XYZ file of C-alpha atoms in Angstrom:
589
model
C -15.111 8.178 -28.934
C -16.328 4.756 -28.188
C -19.620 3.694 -29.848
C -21.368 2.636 -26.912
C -20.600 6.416 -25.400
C -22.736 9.040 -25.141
C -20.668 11.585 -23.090
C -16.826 11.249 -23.154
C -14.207 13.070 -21.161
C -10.600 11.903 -21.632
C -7.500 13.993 -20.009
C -9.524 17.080 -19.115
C -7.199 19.798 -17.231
C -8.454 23.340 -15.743
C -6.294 25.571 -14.213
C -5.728 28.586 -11.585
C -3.211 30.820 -12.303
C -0.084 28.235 -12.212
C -1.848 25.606 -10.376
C -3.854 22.221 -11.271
C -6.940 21.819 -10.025
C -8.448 19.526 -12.193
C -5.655 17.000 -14.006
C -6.167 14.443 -16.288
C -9.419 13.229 -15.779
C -11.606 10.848 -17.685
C -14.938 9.051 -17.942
C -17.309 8.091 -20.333
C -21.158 7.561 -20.163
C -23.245 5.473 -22.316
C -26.554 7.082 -23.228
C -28.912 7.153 -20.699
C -26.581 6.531 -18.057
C -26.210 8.300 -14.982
C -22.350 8.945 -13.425
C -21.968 10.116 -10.085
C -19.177 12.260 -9.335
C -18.385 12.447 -5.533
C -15.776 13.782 -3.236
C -15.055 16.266 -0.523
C -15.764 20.471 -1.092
C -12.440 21.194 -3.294
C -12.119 18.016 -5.101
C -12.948 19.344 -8.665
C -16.537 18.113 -8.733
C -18.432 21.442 -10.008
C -15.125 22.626 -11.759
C -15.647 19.182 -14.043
C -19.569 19.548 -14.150
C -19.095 22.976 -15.634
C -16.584 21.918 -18.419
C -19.158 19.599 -19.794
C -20.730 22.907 -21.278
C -17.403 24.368 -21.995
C -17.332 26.274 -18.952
C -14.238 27.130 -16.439
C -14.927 29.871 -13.492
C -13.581 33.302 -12.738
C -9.998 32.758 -13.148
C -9.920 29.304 -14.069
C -8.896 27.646 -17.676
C -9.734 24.515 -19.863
C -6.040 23.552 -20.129
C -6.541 20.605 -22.085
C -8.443 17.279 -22.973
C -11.577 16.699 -24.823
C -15.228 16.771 -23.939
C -17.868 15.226 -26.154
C -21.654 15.294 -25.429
C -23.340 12.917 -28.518
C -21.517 14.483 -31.635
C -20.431 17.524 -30.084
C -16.750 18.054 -29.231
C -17.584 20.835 -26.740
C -14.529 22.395 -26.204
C -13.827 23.349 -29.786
C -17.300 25.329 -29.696
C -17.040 28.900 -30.493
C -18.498 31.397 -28.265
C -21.967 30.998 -30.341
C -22.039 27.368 -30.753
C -21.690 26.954 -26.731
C -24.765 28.959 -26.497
C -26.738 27.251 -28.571
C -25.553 23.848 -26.563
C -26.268 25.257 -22.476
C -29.506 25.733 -21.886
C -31.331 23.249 -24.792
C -29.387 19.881 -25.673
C -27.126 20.390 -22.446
C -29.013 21.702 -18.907
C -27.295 22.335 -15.723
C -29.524 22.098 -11.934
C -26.948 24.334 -10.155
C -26.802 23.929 -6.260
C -27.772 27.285 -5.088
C -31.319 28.121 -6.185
C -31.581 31.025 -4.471
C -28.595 32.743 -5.571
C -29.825 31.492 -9.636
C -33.424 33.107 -9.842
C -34.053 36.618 -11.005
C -35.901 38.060 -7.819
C -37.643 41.052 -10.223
C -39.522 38.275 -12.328
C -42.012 36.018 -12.278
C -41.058 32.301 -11.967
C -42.831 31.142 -15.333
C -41.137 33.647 -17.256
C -37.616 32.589 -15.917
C -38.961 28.525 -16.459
C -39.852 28.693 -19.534
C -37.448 31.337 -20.849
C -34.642 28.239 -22.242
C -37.358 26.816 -24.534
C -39.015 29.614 -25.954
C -35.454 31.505 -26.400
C -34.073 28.301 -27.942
C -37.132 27.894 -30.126
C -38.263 24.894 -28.917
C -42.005 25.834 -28.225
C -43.594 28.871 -28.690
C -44.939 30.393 -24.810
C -48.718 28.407 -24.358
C -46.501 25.388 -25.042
C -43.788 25.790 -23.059
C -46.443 27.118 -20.000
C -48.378 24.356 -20.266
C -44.720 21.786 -19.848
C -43.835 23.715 -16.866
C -47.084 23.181 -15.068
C -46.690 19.271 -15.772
C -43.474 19.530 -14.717
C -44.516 21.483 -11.442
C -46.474 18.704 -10.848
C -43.894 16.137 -11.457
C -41.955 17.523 -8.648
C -44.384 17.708 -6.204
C -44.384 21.829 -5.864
C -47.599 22.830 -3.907
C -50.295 24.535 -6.076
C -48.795 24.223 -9.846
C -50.754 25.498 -11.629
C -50.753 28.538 -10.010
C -46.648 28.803 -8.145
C -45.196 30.541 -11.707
C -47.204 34.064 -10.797
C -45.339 34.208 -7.719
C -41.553 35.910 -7.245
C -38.792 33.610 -5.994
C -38.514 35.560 -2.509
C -42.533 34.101 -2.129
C -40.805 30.612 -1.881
C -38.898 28.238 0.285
C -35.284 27.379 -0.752
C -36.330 23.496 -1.536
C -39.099 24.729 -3.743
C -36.806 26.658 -5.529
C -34.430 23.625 -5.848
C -37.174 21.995 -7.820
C -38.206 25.074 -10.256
C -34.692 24.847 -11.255
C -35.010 21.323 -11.758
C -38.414 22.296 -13.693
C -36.537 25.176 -15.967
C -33.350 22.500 -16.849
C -35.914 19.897 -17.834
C -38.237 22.067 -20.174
C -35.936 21.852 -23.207
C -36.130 18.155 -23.148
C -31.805 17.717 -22.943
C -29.886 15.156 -23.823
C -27.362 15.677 -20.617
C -28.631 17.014 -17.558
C -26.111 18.343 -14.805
C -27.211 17.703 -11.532
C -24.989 19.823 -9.251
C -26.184 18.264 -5.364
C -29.588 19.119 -6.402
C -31.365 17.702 -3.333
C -29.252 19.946 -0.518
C -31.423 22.085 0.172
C -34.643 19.488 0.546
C -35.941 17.741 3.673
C -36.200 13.804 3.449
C -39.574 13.350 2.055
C -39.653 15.921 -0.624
C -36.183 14.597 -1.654
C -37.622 11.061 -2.091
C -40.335 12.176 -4.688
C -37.719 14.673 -6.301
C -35.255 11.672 -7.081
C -38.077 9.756 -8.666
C -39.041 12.394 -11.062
C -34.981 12.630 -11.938
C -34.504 8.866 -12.177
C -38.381 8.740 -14.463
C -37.258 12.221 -16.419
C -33.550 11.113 -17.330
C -35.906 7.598 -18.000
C -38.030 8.844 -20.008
C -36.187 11.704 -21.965
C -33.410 9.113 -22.847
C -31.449 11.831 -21.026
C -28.111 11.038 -19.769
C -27.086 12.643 -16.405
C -24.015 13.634 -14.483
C -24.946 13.742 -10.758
C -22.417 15.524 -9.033
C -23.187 14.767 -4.729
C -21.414 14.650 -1.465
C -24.152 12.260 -0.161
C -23.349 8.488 -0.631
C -26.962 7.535 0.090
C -28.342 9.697 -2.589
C -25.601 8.385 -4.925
C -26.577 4.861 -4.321
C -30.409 5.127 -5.692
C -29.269 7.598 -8.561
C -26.210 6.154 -9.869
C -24.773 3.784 -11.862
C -21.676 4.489 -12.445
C -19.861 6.129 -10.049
C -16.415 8.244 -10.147
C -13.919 9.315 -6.848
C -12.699 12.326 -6.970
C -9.610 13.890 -4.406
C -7.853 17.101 -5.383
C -8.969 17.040 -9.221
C -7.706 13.774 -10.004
C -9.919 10.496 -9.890
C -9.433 7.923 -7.314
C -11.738 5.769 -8.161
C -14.106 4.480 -11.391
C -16.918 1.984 -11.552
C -20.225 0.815 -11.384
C -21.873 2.173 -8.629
C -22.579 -1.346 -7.022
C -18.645 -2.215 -6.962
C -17.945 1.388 -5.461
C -20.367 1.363 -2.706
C -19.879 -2.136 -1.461
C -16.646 -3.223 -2.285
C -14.290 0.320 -2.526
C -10.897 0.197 -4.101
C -9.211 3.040 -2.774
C -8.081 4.014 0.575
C -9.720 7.600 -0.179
C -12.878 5.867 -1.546
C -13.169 3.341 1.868
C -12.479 7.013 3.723
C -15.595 8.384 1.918
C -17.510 5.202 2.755
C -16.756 5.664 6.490
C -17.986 9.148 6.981
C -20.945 8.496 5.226
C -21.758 5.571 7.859
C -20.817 6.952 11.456
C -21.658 5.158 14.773
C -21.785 9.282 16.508
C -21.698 10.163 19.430
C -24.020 12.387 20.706
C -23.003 15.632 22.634
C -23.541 15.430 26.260
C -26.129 18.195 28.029
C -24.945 20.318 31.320
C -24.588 18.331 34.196
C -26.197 20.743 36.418
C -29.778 21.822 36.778
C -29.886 25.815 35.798
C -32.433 28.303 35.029
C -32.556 27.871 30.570
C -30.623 30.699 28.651
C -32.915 30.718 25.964
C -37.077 30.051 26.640
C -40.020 30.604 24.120
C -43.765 30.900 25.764
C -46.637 30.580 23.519
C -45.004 31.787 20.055
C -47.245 32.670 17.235
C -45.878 34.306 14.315
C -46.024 34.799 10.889
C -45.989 37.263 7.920
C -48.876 39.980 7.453
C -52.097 37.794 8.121
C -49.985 34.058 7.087
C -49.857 32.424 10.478
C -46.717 30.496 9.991
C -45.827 29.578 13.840
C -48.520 28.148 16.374
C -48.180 28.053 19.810
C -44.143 27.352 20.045
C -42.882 26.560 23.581
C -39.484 25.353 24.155
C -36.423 26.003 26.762
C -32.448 25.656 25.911
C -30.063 25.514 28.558
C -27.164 26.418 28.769
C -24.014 24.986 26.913
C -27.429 22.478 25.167
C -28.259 21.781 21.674
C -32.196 22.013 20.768
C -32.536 20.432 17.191
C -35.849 21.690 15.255
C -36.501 19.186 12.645
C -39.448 19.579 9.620
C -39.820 20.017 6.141
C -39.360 23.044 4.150
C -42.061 25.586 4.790
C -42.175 23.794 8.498
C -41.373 27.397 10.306
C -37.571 26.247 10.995
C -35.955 29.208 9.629
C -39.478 31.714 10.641
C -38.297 30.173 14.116
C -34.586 31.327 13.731
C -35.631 34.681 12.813
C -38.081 35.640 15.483
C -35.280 34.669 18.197
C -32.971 36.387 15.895
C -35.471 39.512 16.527
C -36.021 39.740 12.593
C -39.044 39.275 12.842
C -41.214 40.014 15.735
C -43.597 37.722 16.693
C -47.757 38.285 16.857
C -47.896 36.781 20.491
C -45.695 34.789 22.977
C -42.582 35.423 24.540
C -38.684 35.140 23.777
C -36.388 35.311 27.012
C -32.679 35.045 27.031
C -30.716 34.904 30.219
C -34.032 35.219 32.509
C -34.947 38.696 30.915
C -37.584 38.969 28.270
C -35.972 40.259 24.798
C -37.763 43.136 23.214
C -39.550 41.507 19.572
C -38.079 43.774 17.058
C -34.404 43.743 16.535
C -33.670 47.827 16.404
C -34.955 47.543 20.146
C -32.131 45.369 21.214
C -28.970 46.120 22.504
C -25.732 45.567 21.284
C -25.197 43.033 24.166
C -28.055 41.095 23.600
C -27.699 40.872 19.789
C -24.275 40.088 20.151
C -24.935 37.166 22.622
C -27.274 36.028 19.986
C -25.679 35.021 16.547
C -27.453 33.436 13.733
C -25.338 31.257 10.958
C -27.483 30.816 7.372
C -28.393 28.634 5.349
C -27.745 30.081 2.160
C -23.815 30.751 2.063
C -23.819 32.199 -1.066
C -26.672 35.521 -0.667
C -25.290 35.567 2.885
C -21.533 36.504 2.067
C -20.629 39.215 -0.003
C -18.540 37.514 -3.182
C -16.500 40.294 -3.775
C -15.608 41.408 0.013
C -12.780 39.446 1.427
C -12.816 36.699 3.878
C -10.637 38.876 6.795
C -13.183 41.955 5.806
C -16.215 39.696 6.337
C -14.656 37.852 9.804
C -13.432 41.240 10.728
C -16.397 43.090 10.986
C -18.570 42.039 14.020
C -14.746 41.976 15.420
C -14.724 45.796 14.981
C -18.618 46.207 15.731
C -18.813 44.282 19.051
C -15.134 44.160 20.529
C -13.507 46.938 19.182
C -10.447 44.903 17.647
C -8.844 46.850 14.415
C -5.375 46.847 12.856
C -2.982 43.654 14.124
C -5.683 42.569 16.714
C -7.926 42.289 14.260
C -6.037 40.021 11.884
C -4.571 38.116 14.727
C -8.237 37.258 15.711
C -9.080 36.589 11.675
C -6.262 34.039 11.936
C -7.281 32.678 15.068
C -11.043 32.240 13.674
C -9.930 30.660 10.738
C -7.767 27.724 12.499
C -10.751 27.339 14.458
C -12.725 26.049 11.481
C -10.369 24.607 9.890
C -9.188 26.928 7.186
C -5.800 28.233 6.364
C -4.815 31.952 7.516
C -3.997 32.801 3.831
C -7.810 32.973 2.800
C -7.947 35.970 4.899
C -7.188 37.787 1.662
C -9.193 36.260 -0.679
C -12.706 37.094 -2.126
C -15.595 35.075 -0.787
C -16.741 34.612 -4.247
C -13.973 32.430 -5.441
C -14.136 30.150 -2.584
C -16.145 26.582 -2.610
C -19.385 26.502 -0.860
C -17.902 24.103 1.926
C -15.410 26.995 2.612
C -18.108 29.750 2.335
C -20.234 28.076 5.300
C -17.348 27.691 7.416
C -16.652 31.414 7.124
C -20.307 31.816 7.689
C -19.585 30.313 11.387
C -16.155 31.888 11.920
C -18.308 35.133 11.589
C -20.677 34.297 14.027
C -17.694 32.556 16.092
C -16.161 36.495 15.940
C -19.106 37.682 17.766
C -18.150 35.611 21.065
C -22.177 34.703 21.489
C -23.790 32.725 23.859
C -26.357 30.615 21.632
C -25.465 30.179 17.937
C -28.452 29.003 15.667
C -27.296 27.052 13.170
C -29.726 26.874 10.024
C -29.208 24.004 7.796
C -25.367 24.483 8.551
C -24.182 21.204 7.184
C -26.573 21.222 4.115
C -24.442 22.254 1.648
C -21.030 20.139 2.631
C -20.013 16.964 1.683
C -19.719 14.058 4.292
C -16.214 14.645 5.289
C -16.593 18.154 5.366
C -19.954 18.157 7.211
C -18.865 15.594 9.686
C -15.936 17.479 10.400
C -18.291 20.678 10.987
C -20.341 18.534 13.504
C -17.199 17.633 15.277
C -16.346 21.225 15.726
C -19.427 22.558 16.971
C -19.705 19.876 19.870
C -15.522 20.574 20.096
C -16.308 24.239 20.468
C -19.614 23.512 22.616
C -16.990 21.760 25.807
C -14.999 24.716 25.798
C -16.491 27.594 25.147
C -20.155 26.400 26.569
C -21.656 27.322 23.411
C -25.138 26.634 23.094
C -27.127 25.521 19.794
C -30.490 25.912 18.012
C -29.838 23.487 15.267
C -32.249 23.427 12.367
C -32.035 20.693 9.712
C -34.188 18.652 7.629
C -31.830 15.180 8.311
C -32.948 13.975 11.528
C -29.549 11.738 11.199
C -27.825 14.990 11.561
C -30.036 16.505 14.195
C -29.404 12.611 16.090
C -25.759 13.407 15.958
C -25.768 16.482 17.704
C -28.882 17.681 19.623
C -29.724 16.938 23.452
C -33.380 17.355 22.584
C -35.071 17.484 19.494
C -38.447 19.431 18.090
C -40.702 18.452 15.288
C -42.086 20.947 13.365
C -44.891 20.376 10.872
C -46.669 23.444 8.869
C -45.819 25.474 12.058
C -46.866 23.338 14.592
C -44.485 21.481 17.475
C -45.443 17.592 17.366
C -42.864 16.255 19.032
C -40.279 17.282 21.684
C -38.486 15.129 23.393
C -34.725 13.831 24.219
C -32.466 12.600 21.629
C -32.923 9.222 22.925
C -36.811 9.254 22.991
C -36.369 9.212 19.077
C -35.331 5.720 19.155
C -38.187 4.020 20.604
C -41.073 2.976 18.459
C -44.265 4.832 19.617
C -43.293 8.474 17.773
C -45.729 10.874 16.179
C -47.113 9.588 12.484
C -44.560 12.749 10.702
C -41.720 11.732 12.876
C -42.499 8.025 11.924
C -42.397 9.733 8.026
C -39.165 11.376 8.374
C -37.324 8.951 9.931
C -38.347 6.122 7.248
C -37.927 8.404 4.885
C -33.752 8.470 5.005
C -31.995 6.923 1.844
C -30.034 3.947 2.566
C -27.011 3.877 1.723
C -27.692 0.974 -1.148
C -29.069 0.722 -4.570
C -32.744 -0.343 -5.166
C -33.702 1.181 -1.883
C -35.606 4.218 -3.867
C -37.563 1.529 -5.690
C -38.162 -0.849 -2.806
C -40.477 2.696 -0.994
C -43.113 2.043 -3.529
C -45.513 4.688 -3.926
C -47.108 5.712 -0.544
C -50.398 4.677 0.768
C -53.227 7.386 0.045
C -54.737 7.634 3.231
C -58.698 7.644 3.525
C -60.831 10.529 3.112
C -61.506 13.178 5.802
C -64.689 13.206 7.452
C -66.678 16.785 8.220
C -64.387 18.246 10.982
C -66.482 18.976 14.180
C -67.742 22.710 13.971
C -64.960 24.852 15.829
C -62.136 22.039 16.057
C -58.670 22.349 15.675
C -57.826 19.818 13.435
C -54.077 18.431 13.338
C -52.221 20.194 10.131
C -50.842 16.616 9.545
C -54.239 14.369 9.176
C -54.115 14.960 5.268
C -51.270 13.052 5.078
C -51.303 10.647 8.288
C -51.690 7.069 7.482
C -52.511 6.431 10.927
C -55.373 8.654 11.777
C -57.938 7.317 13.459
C -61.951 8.564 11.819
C -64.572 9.852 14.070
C -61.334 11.217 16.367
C -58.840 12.474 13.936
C -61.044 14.237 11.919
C -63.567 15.405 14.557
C -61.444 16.505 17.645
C -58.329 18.368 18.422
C -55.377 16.528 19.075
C -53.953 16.225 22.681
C -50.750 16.667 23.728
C -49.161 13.731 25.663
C -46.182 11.758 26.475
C -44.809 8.770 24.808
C -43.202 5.591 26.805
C -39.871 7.082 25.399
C -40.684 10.273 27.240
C -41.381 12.417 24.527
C -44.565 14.817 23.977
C -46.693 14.747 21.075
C -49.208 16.062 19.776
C -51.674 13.331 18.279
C -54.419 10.986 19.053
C -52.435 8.064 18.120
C -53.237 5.481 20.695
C -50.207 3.296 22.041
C -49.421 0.360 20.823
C -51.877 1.101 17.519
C -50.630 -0.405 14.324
C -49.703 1.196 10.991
C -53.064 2.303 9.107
C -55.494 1.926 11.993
C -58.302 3.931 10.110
């Protein structure tokens, strides 16, 4: 190994059966370091990831090579030995939180569990780490978040408690499997800072495995290409970003930096399919949702934009009829639908198909992919036998997968594939309005540009409409007719996909839109730490106060914090709800 290494990989193979799927690779890291590995769903990423703790999945095999880790040759590691090594001097932030976390326990006891079990602190110790480390990553009450269970938390919160558990032990190489996919913009920007200051100041080296160029380019810096298990491309980040080798690389670089077109709306004027009339919802006394009002038309795509905990999934799920709402109206088609979903009929729940977020605690791992696709077949059309698998087929072409999967398990399948069986099962259902929630999240660029394509492909000829949720507004740009800003439950914005482009916006819209990486190193650093805005006067007794004005830098005091905000239009034609005067400069206080 060289001297200057810290992590060395040289002709690593793993296996399938009979086939390759990983051949020959090899990389080193010096200590500290950070190496990107990047490619499309399938290209070996997670497969190599795992084998730096001696690790090959369900039916795969180490075939060969060597993996060191400091003075470790990993792969000659007994069954023992590797146990002592995951968990302590080597930690792994796996992609899926929610699938990870033990819903029957407490989240301190599954944080700290790696350093007490591995003896590194005794339990007030290790408590005491996990609050800082709460804090670190921005969670929301740390001191306090470890009493609750995991199904108390969003899906970006638990992205970050996994973070929080892999850091405890203090490692030496930290595995970040596209640990940001399930965050919005601005929680993802103070996330990578405590990475980049943990690996920092832990003298940590990290492997940061990502589909997302732009995150790459302020983590990074060295950066490896991966295609179909083999490497395409090696070198420091800077050289791979701005001056790409490869064909495949310059591919990569293209996706990640599209000039998209946006989906056109209905030409004609018709009564909406979907419309929402003073929504309030929430869980037992939570109010989550506040006065929601929005329309969809036909063949249209609405995107709903926020952070997590915004009310973008609560949104999906009172349409959905999962849970009814505590005031307001859903109509679909002109004809109010009844709140609860057990007093729906099999027509309207069929015209209405939801696609989730989480692909892996949505599919069944051990049912198989024609079994999954074939059921709402069955349930709403009837189809069984030859039909049935002609349809599977039929599905599966439409997204862009091979007919043979029909047969296979769900659980063996990458998490690109799993989403795009996610939408051929909705696709089975022949709906009217598909709500997509965080669809593209979990897919590389290629992949999740190619998803994009299909949905406005299968939006002209099939007059498919879309609720698309998402925490990128880039992605939301790409695809949506009109887009809706949620914040804490409230709508701030709504508007046309165009009105986002001109300067007067609401002060979160303003946030989220600034708050996209670039796709170039330094940019991370060049944010700075944001401006703390002033205090907040006495609120006037019985106002409404905007949910935003603890974090707006533009508030205005004696109006902000005094009166509720109005809801008006923008010169780009949007609405918002805000007392932000036109024309007023950044920190007008």
């Amino acid at each position: 190994m060289s001297m200057n290494s810290h992590v060395e990989v040289r002709g690593l193979n793993v296996v399938a059966g009979g086939t390759s799927i990983v051949a020959d690779v090899g990389f080193s890291i010096p200590r500290g370091g950070v190496l990107a590995l990047i490619g499309e769903s399938g290209s070996g990423k997670t497969t190599i990831a795992m084998a730096l703790m001696g690790y090959a999945r369900l039916g795969c095999r180490i075939a060969g090579g060597t993996v060191r880790v400091g003075d470790k040759d990993v792969l000659s590691l007994d069954e023992d030995g590797l146990a002592a090594l995951r968990g302590d001097r080597v930690s792994y932030i796996a992609q899926s939180a929610a699938a990870s976390f033990n819903p029957s326990r407490r989240i301190m006891d599954q944080v700290v569990e790696p350093a007490v079990n591995h003896g590194r602190m005794d339990r007030k110790a290790a408590e005491a780490k996990a609050v800082a480390l709460f804090r670190s990553l921005a969670l929301p009450d740390p001191d306090s978040i470890g009493e609750r269970y995991p199904h108390q938390l969003s899906g970006g919160q638990l992205q970050r408690l996994m973070a929080a558990m892999a850091l405890i032990t203090g490692p030496e190489l930290v595995i970040l499997d596209e640990p940001t996919t399930a965050l919005d913009v601005t929680t993802q920007i103070e996330v990578l800072r405590a990475f980049k200051q943990a690996v920092r100041e832990q003298g940590a080296t990290a492997v940061y495995v990502s589909h997302d160029l732009a995150v790459v380019a302020q983590m990074a810096d060295a950066i490896v290409v991966l295609n179909k298990g083999r490497v395409r491309e090696n070198g420091a980040a800077v050289q791979v970003l701005q001056q790409p080798q490869d064909e495949y690389t310059r591919t990569l670089m293209a996706a990640a930096r599209p000039e998209r077109v946006a989906v056109e709306g209905p030409g004609a004027v018709r009564a909406p399919l979907l419309e929402i009339k003073g929504l309030n919802a929430g869980y037992g006394a939570t109010p989550i949702l506040r006065d929601i009002n929005l329309t969809i038309a036909r063949g249209a795509t609405l995107g709903v934009i926020g952070e997590s905990g915004s009310g973008k999934s609560t949104l999906a799920r009172v349409i959905a009829g999962m849970l009814p709402p505590s005031s307001g109206s859903v109509s679909f088609d002109g004809v109010r639908l009844p709140p609860a979903l057990s007093m729906r009929n099999k027509e309207q729940c069929r015209r209405i198909q939801l696609v989730f977020q989480n692909a892996d605690t949505a599919l069944n791992p051990a049912h198989s992919v024609g079994d999954i696709i074939g059921r709402p077949l069955a349930f709403y059309h009837g189809l069984k036998g030859a039909a049935a698998v002609r349809r599977v087929a039929e599905l599966l072409d439409l997204i862009k997968l091979p007919a043979s999967l029909a047969g296979r398990a769900c659980g063996g399948l990458s998490g690109g594939q799993k989403q795009r069986i996610n939408l051929a099962r909705a696709l089975a259902a022949k709906p009217d309005l598909i709500m997509c929630d965080e669809v593209t999240s979990a897919l590389d660029t290629v992949v999740g540009a190619a998803i994009l394509d299909l949905l406005a492909e299968l939006k002209r000829e099939l007059g498919l409409a879309y609720l698309f949720i998402s925490h990128d507004i880039a992605t939301v740009r790409a695809i949506a007719d009109d887009i809706m800003v949620l914040y804490a439950g409230t709508q701030v914005e709504t508007g046309r996909r165009q009105g986002y482009d001109a300067v007067a916006r609401h002060p979160y819209t303003d946030l989220l839109i600034g708050s996209v990486p670039e796709l170039r190193p330094g940019w991370l650093e060049e944010q700075g730490a944001r401006p703390v805005p002033p205090a907040i006067r006495q609120p006037k007794d019985g106002a409404d106060l905007c949910r935003f004005l603890p974090r707006c830098s533009w508030r205005v005091s004696g109006t902000c914090d005094q009166f509720t905000p109005p809801r008006r239009p923008t010169p780009g034609g949007n609405t918002i709800l805000c007392h932000r005067p036109e024309g007023a400069s950044e920190g007008a206080s």
